[in-house]
Coordinates of C-alpha atoms in Angstrom, one line a residue:
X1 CA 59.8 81.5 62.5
X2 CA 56.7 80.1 60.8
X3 CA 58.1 76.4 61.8
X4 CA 58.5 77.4 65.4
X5 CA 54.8 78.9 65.8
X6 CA 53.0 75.4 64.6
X7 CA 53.8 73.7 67.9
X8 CA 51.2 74.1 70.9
X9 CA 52.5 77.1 73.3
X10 CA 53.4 80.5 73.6
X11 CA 55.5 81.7 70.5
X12 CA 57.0 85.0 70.3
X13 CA 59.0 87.0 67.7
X14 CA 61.3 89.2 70.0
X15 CA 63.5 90.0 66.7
X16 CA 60.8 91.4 65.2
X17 CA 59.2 93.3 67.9
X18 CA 63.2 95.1 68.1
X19 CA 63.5 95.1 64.3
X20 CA 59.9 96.6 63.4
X21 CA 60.2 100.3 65.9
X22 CA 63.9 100.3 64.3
X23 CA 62.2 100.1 60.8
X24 CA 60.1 102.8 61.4
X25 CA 61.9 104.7 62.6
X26 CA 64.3 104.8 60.0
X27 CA 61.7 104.2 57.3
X28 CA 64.2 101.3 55.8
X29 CA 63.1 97.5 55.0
X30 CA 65.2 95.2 56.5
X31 CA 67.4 93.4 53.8
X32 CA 68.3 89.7 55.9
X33 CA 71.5 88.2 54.1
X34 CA 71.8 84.4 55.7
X35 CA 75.3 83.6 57.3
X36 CA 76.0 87.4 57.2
X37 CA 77.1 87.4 60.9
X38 CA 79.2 89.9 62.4
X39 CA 78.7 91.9 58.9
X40 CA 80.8 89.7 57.3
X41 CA 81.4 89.6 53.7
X42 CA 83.5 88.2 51.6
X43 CA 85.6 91.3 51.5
X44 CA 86.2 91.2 54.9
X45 CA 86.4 87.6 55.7
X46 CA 90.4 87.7 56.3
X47 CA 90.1 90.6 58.6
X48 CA 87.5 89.0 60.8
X49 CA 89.7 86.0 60.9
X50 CA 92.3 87.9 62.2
X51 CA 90.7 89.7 64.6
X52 CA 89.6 85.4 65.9
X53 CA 93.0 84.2 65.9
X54 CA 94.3 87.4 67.7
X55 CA 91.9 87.0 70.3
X56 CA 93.1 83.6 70.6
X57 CA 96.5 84.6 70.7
X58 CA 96.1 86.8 73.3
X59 CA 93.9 84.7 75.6
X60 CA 96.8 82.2 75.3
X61 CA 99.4 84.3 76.3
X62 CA 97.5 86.6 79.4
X63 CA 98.6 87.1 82.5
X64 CA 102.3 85.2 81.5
X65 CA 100.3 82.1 81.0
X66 CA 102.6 81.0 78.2
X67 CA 105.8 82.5 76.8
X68 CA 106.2 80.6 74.0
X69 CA 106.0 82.4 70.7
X70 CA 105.9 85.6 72.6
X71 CA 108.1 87.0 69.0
X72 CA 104.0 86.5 67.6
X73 CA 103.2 89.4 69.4
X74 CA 102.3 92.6 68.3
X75 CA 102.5 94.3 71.4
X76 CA 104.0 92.6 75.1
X77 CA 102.0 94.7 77.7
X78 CA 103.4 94.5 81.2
X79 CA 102.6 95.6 84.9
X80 CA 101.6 94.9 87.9
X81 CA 98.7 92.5 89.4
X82 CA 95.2 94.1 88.5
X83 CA 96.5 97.6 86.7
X84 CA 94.5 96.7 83.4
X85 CA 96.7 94.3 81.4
X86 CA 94.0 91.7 80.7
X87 CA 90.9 94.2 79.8
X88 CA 93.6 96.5 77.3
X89 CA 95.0 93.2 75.7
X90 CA 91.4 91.9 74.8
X91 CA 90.2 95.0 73.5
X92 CA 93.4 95.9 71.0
X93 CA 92.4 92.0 70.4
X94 CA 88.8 92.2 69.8
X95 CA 88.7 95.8 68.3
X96 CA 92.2 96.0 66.0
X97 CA 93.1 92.1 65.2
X98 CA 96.6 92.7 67.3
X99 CA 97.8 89.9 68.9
X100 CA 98.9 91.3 72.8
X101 CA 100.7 89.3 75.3
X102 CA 100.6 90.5 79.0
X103 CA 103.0 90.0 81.8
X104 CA 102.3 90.6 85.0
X105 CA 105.2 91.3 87.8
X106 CA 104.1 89.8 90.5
X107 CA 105.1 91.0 94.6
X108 CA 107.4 88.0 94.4
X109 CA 109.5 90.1 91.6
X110 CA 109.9 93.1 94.1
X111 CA 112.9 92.6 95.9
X112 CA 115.4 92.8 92.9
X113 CA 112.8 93.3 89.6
X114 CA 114.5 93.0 86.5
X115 CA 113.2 92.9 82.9
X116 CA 113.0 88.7 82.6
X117 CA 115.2 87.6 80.4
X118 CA 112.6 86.2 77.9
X119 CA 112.0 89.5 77.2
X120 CA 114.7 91.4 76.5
X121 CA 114.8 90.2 72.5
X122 CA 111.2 91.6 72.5
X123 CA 111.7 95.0 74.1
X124 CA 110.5 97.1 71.0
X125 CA 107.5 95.4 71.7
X126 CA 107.0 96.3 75.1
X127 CA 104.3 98.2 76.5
X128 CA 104.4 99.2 80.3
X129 CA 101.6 100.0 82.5
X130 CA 101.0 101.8 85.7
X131 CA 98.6 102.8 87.7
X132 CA 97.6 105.0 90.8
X133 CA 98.5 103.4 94.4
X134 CA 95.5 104.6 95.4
X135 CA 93.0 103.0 92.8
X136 CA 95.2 99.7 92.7
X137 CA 94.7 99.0 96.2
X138 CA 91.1 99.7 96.0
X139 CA 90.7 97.0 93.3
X140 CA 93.0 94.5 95.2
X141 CA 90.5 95.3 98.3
X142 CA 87.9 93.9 96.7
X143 CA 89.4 91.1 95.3
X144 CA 91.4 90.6 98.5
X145 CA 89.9 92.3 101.5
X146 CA 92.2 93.2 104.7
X147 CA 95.4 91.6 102.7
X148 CA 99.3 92.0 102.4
X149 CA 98.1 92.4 98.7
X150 CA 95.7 95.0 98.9
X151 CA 97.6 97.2 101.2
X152 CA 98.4 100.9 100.7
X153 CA 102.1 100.5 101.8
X154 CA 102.5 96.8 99.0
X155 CA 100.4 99.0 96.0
X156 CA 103.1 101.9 96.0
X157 CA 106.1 99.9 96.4
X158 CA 104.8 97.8 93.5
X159 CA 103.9 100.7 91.6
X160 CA 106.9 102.5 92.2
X161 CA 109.3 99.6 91.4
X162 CA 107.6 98.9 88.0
X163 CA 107.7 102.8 86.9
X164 CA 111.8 102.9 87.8
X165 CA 111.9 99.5 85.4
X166 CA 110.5 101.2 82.8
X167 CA 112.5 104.4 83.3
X168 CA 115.4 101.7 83.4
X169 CA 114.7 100.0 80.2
X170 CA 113.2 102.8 78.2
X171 CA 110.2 101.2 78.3
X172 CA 106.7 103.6 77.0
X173 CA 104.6 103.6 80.1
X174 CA 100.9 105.1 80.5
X175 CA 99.4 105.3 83.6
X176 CA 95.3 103.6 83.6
X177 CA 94.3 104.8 86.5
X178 CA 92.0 107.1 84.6
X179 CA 91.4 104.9 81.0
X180 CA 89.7 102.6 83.3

């Protein structure tokens, strides 16, 4: 910081102002390690890594982006538009290192949905979910105001359709409605 402070201005050391109360506090000394980001050490170096390639596993493969080495997947969440898919992929991502793939069934699937056939090899690695008619066309209202989309009449036919899938396929289904 030292370097920083010889040039004319205003310099200020706002990790030290949030380190030094924190200090106190605790009556420790800060031990800085360099490169020790994350807490990473060398014991948990592969870990971390995994946890980075997950994540960009799963950004790869949201919202049926790509289906391509969907057999990579740890977990294949699936559901319809704007019930959760793409917040609970990223965390199991971010938090446990799995790799989660998320597709969405979209209104266009409604008139005859069927489990696609790109996933059918994978359905021990399918995850359903659901969510409350209700709540889903509150969160399509914002995102859509005054739509086909949003309405209360298209959330619980879409709802409804993807719960009798799951029932169909024995797929495990939790509803979000409340997780969110």
């Amino acid at each position: 910081m030292t370097l920083f402070c010889n040039v004319k201005g205003f310099c200020q050391d706002i990790v030290q102002a949030l380190v030094a109360p924190l200090q106190e506090e605790l009556k420790l000394d800060p031990t800085p390690i360099a490169h020790r980001t994350h807490g990473l050490t060398p014991g948990n170096l592969t870990k971390y890594d995994a946890r980075i390639a997950a994540i960009d596993y799963t950004l790869a493969h949201d919202d049926g982006i790509s289906l391509r080495n969907l057999d990579q997947a740890q977990v294949i969440l699936l559901g319809v538009s704007r019930c959760g898919k793409t917040p609970t992929s990223l965390y199991l991502a971010m938090q446990f290192g799995i790799r989660a793939a998320n597709y969405p069934f979209i209104a266009d699937d409604m008139d005859n949905l069927v489990l696609p056939a790109s996933l059918k090899p994978l359905q021990h690695k399918l995850f359903g979910l659901t969510i409350n008619a209700e709540r889903l066309a509150a969160i399509r209202e914002e995102r859509r105001e005054n739509s086909r989309y949003a309405s209360m009449r298209q959330c619980r036919m879409e709802v409804a359709e993807v719960e009798a899938l799951y029932r169909r396929n024995q797929i495990p289904w939790i509803n979000s409605t409340i997780i969110q």
